[in-house]
Tab-separated table of C-alpha atoms in Angstrom:
chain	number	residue	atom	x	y	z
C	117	UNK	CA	17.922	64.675	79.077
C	118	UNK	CA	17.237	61.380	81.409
C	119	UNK	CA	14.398	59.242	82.337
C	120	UNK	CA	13.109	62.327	84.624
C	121	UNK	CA	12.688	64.414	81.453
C	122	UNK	CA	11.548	61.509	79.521
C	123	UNK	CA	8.441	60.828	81.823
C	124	UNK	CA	7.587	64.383	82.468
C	125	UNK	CA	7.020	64.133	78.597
C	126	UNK	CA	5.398	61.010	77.829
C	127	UNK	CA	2.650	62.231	80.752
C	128	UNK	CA	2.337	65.409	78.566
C	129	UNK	CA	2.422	63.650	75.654
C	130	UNK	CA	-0.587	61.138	76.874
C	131	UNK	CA	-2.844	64.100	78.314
C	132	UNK	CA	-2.587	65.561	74.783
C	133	UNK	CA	-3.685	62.446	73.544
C	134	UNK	CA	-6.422	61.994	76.092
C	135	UNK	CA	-7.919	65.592	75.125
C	136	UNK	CA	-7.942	64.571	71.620
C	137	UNK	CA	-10.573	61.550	72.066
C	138	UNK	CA	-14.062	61.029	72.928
C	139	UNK	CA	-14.664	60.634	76.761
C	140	UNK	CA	-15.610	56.565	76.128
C	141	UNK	CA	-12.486	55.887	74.205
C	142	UNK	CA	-9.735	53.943	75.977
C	143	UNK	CA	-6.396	56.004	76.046
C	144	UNK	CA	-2.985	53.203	77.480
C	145	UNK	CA	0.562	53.419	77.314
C	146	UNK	CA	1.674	49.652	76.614
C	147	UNK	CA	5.275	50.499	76.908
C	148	UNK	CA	8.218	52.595	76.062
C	149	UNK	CA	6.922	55.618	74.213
C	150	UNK	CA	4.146	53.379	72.355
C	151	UNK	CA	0.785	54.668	72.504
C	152	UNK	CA	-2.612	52.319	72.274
C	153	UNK	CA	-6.178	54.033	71.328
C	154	UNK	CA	-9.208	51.963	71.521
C	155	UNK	CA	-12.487	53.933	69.344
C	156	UNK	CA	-15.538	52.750	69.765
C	157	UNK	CA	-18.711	53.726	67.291
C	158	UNK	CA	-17.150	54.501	64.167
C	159	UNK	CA	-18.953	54.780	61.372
C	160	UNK	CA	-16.311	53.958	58.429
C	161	UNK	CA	-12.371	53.236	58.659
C	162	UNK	CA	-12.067	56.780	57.221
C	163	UNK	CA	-12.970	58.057	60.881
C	164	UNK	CA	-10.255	56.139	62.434
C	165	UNK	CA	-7.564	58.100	59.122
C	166	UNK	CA	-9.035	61.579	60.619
C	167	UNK	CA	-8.245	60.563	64.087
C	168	UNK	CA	-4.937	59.540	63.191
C	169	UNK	CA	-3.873	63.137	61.316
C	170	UNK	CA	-5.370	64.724	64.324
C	171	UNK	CA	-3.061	62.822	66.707
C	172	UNK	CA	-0.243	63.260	64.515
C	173	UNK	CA	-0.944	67.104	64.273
C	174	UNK	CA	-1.196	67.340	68.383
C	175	UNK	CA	1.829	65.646	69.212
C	176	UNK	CA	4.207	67.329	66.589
C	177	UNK	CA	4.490	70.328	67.834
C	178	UNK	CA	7.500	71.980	69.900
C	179	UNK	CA	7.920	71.513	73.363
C	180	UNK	CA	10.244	73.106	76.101
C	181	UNK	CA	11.579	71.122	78.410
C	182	UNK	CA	14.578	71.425	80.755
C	183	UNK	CA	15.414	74.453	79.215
C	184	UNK	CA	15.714	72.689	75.740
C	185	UNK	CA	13.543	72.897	72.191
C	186	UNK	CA	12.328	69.983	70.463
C	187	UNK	CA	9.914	68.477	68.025
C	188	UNK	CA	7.885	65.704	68.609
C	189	UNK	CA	7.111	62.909	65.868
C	190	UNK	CA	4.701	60.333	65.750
C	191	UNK	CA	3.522	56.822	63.507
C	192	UNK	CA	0.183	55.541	63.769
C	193	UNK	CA	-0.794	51.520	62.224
C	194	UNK	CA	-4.900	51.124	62.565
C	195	UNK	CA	-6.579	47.804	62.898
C	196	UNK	CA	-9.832	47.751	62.091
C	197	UNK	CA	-12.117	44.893	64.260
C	198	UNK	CA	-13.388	42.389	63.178
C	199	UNK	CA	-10.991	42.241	59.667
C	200	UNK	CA	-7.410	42.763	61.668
C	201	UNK	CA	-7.935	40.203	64.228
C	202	UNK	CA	-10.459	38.798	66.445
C	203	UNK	CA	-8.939	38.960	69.670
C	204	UNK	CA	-7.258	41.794	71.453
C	205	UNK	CA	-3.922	39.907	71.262
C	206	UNK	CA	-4.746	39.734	67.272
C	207	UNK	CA	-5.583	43.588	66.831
C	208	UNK	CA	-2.882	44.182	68.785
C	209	UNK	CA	-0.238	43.071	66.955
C	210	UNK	CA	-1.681	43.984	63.389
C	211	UNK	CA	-1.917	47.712	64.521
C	212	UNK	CA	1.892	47.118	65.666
C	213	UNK	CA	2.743	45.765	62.539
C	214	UNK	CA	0.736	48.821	60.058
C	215	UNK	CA	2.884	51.435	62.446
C	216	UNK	CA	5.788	49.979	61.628
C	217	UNK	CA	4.730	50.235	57.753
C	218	UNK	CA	4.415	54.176	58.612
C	219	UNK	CA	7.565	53.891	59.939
C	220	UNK	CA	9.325	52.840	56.509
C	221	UNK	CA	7.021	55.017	54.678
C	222	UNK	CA	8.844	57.746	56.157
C	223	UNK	CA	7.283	58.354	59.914
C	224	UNK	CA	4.794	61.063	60.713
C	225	UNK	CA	2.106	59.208	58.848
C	226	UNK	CA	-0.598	56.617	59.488
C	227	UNK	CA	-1.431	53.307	57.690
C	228	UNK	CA	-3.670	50.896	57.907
C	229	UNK	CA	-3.655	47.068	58.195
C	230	UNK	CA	-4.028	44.766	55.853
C	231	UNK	CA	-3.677	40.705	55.225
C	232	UNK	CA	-0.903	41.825	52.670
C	233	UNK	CA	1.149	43.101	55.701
C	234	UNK	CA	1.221	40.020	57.274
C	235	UNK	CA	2.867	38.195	54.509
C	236	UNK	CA	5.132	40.925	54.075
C	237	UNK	CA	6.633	40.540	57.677
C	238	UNK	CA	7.097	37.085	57.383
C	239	UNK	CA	9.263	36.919	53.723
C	240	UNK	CA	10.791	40.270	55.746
C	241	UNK	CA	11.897	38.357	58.874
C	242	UNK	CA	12.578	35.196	56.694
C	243	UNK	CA	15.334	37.325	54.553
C	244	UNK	CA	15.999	38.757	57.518
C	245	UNK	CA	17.400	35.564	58.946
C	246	UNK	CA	19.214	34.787	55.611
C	247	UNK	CA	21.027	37.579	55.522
C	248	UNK	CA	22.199	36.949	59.107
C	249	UNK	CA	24.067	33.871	57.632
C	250	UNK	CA	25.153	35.450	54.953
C	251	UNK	CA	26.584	37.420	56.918
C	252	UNK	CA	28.525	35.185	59.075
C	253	UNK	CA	28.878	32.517	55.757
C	254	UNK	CA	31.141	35.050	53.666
C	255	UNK	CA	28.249	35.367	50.992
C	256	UNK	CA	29.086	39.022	50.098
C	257	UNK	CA	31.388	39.730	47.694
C	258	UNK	CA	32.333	43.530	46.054
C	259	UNK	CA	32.260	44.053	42.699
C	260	UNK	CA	33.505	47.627	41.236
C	261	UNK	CA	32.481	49.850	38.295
C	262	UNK	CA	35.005	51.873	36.841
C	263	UNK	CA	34.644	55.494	36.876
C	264	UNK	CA	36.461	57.217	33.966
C	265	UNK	CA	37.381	61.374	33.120
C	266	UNK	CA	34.717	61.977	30.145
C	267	UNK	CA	37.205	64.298	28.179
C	268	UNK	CA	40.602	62.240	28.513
C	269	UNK	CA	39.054	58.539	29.159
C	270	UNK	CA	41.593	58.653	32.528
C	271	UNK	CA	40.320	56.275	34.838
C	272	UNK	CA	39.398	57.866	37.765
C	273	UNK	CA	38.817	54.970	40.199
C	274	UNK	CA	36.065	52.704	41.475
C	275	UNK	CA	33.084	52.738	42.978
C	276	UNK	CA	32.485	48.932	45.107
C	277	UNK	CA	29.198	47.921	45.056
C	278	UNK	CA	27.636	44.745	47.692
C	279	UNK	CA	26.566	41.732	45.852
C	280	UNK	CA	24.838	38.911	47.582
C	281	UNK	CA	25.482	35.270	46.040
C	282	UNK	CA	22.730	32.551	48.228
C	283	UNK	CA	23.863	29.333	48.098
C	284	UNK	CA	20.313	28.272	47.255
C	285	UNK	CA	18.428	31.170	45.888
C	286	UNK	CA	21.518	32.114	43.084
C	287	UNK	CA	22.036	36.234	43.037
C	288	UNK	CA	19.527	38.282	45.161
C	289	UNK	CA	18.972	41.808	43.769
C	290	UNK	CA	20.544	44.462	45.505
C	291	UNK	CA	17.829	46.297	45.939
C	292	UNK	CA	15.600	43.549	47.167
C	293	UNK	CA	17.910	43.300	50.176
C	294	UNK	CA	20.033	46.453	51.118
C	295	UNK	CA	17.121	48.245	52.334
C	296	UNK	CA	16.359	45.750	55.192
C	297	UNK	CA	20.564	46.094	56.178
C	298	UNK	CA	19.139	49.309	58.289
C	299	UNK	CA	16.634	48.339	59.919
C	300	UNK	CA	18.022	45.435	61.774
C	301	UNK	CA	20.950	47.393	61.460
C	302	UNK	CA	22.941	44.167	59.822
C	303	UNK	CA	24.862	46.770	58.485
C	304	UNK	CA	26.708	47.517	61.625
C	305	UNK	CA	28.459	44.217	61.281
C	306	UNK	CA	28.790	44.139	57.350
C	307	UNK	CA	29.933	47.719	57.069
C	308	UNK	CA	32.935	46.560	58.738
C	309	UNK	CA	33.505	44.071	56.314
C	310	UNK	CA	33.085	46.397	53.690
C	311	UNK	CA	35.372	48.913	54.568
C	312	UNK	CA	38.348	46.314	55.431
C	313	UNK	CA	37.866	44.739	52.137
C	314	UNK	CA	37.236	47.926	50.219
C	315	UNK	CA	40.734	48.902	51.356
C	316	UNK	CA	42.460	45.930	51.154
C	317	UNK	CA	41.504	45.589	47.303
C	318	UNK	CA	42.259	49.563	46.930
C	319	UNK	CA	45.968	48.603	47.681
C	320	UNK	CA	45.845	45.949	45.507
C	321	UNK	CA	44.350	48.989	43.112
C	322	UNK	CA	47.075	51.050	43.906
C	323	UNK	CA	49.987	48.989	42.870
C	324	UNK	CA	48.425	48.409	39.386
C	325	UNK	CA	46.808	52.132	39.136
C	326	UNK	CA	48.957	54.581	41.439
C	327	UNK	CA	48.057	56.275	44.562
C	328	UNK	CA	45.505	58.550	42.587
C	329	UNK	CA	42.936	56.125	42.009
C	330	UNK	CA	39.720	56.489	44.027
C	331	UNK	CA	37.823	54.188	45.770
C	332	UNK	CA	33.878	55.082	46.729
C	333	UNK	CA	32.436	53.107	49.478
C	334	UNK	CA	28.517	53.910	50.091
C	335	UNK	CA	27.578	54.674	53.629
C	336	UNK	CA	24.304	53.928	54.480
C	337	UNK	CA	22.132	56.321	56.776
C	338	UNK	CA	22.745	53.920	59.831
C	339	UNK	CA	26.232	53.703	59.823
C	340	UNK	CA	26.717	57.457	58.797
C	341	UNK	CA	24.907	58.547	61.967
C	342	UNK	CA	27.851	56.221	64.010
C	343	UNK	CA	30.226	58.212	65.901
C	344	UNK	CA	32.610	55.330	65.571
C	345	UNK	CA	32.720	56.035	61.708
C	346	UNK	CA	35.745	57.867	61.087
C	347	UNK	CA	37.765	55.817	63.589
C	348	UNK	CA	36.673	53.214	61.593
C	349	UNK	CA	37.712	54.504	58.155
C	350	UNK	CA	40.972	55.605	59.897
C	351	UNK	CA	41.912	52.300	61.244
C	352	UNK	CA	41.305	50.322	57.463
C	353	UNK	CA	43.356	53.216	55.750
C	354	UNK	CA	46.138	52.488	58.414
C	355	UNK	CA	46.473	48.784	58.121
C	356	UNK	CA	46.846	48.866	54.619
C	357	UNK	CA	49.186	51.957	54.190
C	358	UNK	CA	46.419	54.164	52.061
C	359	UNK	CA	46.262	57.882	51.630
C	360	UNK	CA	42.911	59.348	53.003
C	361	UNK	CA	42.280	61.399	49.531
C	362	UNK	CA	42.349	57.473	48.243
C	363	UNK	CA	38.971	56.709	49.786
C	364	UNK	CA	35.477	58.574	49.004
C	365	UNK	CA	32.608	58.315	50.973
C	366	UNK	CA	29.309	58.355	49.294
C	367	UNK	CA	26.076	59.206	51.311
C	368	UNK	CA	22.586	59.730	50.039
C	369	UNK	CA	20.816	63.440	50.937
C	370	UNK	CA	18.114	61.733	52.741
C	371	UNK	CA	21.309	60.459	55.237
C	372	UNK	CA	22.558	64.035	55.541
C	373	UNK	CA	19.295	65.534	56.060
C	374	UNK	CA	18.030	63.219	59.412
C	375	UNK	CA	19.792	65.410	61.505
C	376	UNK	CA	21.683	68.527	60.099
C	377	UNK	CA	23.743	68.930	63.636
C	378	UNK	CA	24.929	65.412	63.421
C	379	UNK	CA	25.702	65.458	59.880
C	380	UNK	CA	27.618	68.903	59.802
C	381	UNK	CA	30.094	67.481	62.984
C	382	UNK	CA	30.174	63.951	61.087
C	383	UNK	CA	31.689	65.795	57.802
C	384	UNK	CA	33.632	67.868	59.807
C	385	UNK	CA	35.575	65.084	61.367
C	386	UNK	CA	35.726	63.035	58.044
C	387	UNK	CA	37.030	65.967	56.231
C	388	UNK	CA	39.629	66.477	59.078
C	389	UNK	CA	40.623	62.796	58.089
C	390	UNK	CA	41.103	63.719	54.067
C	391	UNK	CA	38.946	61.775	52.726
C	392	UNK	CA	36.513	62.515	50.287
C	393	UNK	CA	32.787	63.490	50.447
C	394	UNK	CA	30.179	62.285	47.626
C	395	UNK	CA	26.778	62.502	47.670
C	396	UNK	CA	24.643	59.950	45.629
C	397	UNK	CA	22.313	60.049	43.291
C	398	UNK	CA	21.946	64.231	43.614
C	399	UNK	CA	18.514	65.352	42.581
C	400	UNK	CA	16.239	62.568	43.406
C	401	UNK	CA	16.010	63.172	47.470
C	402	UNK	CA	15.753	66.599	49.173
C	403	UNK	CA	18.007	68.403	46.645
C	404	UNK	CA	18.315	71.669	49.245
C	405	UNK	CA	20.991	73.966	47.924
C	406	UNK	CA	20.689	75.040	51.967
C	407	UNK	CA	22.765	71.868	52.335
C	408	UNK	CA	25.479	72.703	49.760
C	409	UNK	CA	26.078	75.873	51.139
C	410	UNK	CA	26.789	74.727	54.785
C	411	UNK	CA	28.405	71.157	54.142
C	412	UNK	CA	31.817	70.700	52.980
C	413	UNK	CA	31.570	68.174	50.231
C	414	UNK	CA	33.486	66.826	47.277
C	415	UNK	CA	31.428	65.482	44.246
C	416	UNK	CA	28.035	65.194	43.004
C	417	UNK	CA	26.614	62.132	41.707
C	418	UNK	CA	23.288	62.383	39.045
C	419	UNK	CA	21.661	59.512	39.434
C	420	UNK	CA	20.734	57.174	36.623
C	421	UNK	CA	17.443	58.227	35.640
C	422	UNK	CA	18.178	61.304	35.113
C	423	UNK	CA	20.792	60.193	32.869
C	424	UNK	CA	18.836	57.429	30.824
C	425	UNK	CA	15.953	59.531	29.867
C	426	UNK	CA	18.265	62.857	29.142
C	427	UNK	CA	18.330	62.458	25.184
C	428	UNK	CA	15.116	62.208	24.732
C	429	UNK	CA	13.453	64.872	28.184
C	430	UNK	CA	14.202	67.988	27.923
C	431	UNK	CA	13.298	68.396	31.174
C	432	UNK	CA	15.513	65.606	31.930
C	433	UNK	CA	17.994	67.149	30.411
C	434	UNK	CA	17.563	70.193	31.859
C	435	UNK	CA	18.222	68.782	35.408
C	436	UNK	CA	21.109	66.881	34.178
C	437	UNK	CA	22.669	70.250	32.869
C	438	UNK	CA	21.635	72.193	36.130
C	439	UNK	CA	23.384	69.500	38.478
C	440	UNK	CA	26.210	69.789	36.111
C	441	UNK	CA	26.961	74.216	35.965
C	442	UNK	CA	26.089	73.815	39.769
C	443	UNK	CA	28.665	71.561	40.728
C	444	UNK	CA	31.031	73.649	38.562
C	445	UNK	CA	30.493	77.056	40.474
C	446	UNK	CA	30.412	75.301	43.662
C	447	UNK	CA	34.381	73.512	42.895
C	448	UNK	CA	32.530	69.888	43.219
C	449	UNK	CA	33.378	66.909	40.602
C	450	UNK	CA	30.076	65.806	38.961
C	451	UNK	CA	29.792	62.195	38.225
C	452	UNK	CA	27.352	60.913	35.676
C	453	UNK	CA	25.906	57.066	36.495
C	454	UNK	CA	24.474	54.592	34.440
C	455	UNK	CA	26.131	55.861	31.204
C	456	UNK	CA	25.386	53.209	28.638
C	457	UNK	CA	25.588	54.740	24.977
C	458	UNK	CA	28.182	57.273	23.274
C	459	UNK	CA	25.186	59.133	22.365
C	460	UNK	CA	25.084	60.092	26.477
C	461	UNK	CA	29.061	60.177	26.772
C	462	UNK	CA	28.894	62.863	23.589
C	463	UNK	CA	26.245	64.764	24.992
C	464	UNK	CA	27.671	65.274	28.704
C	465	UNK	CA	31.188	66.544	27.019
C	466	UNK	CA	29.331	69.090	25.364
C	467	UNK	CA	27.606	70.174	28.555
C	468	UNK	CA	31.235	69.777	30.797
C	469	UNK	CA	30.208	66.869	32.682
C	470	UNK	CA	33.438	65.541	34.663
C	471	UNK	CA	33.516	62.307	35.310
C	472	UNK	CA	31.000	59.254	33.708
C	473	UNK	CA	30.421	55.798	35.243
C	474	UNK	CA	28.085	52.815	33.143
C	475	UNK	CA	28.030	49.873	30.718
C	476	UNK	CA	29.179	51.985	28.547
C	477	UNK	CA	32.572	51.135	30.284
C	478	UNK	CA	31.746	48.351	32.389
C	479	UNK	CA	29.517	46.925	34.996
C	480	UNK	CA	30.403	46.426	38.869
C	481	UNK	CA	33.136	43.306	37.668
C	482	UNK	CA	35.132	41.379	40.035
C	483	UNK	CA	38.596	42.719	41.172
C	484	UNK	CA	40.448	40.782	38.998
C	485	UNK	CA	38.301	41.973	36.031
C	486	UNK	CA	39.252	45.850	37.531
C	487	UNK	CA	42.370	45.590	37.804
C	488	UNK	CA	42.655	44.738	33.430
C	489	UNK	CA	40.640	47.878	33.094
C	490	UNK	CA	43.210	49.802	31.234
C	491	UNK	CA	44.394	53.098	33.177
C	492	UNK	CA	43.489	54.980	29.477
C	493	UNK	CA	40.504	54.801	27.850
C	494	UNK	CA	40.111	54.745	23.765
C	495	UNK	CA	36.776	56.128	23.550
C	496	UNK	CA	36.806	55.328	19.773
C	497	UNK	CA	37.102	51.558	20.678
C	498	UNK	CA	34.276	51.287	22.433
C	499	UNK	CA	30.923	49.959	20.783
C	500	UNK	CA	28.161	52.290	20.283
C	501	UNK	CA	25.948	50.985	23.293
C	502	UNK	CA	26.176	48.341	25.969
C	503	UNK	CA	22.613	47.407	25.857
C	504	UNK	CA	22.971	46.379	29.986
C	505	UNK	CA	20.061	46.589	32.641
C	506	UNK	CA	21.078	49.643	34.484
C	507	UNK	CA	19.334	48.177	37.759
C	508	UNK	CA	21.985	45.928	38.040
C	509	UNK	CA	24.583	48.552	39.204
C	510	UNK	CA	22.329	49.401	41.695
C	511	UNK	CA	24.010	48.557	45.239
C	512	UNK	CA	25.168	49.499	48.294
C-alpha cells in the first residue's frame, strides 16, 4: 500500500501500544516496524509474560486501511535486567535475539532470554557461514530413494533428497541444517542447484527407466512463496528435453497454509505447467480438509511416524488408514514413507495404500546406485526388514 500507508499504521500501531502501558514506562520505535518497551517496577518476570500476551492481543486485531482488511501480527523477546545484560546496548540485543526465538517458534508469541540463546546464535551464525561455502564449494550432493507401486513392485520414480558432505565435519544431518536454508534464505541460491541437477539426473533416469518415471523435488516454504518458481521449473524441464508430468513438486501444509491467496495462484500456475503437486508428510501439520477441497493437488504423502508405529497403534493405524480412503475418494496417489519391514508393506496392501517408499527398498543412494534399481520389484526377494534409521531419509 506504500510508505504513506505504512506510517499511518505504525503511528496507530504505537498509540495502541502506548495505551497498553503504565504512564512511567518508556514506549520507542528503534526502527522499521520494531517496537522497544522499557517496564519499570516489576515484581517477577511473570509480569513482563502478561504484558507481552496483552501486547500481542492489542496489536492482532484487524485494521482498515486504504480501503483494505488486514491482520496484524506481532513477536515479543524479554530481557530481564540485571541477568540479560548490564548495559542498555546488552539488554538490547538479548531482547532482539529472544524475539527472534518467537519468531522460529512460530510468531505471535513471546519468549524470554536466556544465556542458552546466546550460544545458540553463535553455532547458528557459525553453520550459517559453513553452509555459505558449501554452497559455493559444490558440497551438496542428491541422493534418491526409490518409490515403488505396493501391489505390482513397479517402480514409480524417485524422490532426491539434499545431503551435505563437510570437508572437515564428515556428513551433517539433514535436519540439523535444512531448517536454517530459510531463514537466510540460502535456499534461494541452492534451490537452483537443485532443480538443474534434479533434472539433469531425471534424463539420465529416463533413458534407463522411460519417460514415466517421476522425480519429487521438495520445495521449501521460501522458495514456494517465489513468483519466479515456475519459470524456474520451466526453464530446467526445457534444457534437458523433460515432460512436465516427469517432475513432482512436494510442499509441506505449513508452506501452503502461510498465505492461502498466494498458494492457490502458485498451484494454479504450476498445474498450468503439468507438473505434479505432492504434499509431504500429510497429517502431521495443519491437516485442513478446507485445503483439499480448494487446491488442485496430486498425491499425499503419510509421513514416517505414522507409518513406523502403525502395527503396533491403533490409533496410528487408524490415521494411516484415514489418509489412505481419503486420498482414494479425492483421485490423489497416497505414498507411504519410511517403509522398512514386509510386515508394513503387507499391511498397507490390505488397506489399498498406492505407492510405498523406505529401507525396505532402499535408502536415498547415489544416482549410479538408482539407476541399478531394477524397473520390477520381486517382493518375495526382499529380506524381512531393513533394520535402517529412518531419520536418515529425512531431507530436503
Amino acid at each position: 500500500l506504500g510508505h504513506d500507508a505504512g506510517d499511518q499504521l505504525l503511528r496507530r500501531v504505537g498509540e495502541q501500544l502506548k495505551a497498553c502501558l503504565r504512564p512511567y514506562d518508556s514506549l520507542a520505535r528503534i526502527g522499521g516496524d520494531e517496537f522497544t518497551a522499557l517496564l519499570d517496577n516489576l515484581g517477577h518476570p511473570e509480569d513482563a509474560a502478561r504484558v507481552a500476551e496483552k501486547l500481542i492481543e492489542l496489536v492482532s486485531v484487524r485494521h482498515h486501511l486504504d480501503g483494505v482488511d488486514f491482520t496484524l501480527g506481532a513477536s515479543v523477546g524479554i530481557a530481564c535486567f540485571p541477568e540479560c545484560g548490564q548495559s542498555v546496548e546488552g539488554l538490547l540485543r538479548a531482547a532482539d535475539m529472544a524475539m527472534y526465538e518467537a519468531k522460529r517458534a512460530g510468531r505471535q508469541q513471546y519468549r524470554f532470554f536466556s544465556p542458552e540463546m546466546n550460544g545458540r546464535a553463535r553455532s547458528r551464525l557459525m553453520l550459517e557461514e559453513s553452509l555459505r561455502h558449501a554452497i559455493e564449494n559444490d558440497d551438496f550432493v542428491l541422493v534418491y530413494q526409490p518409490q515403488v507401486y505396493l501391489e505390482t513392485g513397479r517402480l514409480r520414480g524417485f524422490e532426491a533428497l539434499l545431503r551435505w558432505q563437510h570437508r572437515v565435519a564428515g556428513t551433517v544431518a539433514p535436519n540439523v541444517f535444512i531448517p536454517l536454508l530459510d531463514e537466510p534464505r540460502l535456499i534461494n541460491r541452492l534451490g537452483d542447484w537443485i532443480f538443474r541437477e534434479g533434472a539433469r539426473q531425471l534424463a539420465g533416469f529416463s533413458r534407463q527407466f522411460g519417460d514415466e518415471l517421476v522425480l519429487s523435488i521438495n520445495v521449501s516454504p521460501v522458495q514456494f512463496g517465489m513468483p519466479q518458481l515456475v519459470n524456474d521449473l520451466q526453464r530446467v524441464l526445457e534444457a534437458h528435453g523433460l515432460q512436465p508430468r516427469q517432475l513432482e513438486v512436494e510442499v509441506t501444509e505449513s508452506a501452503l497454509m502461510q498465505d492461502l491467496e498466494l498458494t492457490q495462484a502458485q498451484l494454479r500456475q504450476l498445474r498450468q505447467l503439468g507438473v505434479k503437486i505432492a504434499i509431504d508428510d500429510f497429517g502431521t501439520g495443519y491437516s485442513s480438509l478446507a485445503y483439499l477441497r480448494h487446491f488442485e493437488l496430486d498425491t499425499l504423502k503419510i509421513d514416517r511416524l505414522f507409518v513406523a508405529n502403525m502395527l503396533d497403534s491403533p490409533r496410528d493405524a487408524a490415521v494411516v488408514s484415514t489418509i489412505i480412503d481419503l486420498g482414494h475418494h479425492l483421485g490423489l496417489e497416497v505414498i507411504a514413507e519410511g517403509v522398512e519391514t514386509q510386515a508394513q508393506r503387507d499391511w498397507l496392501v490390505r488397506h489399498r495404500c498406492s505407492i510405498m517408499q523406505g529401507f525396505l527398498v532402499a535408502p536415498g543412494i547415489a544416482a549410479e546406485a538408482a539407476l541399478q534399481v531394477p524397473a520390477q520389484l520381486d517382493w518375495a526377494s526382499l529380506p524381512l526388514s531393513r533394520g535402517a534409521p529412518p531419520a536418515a531419509d529425512d531431507g530436503l
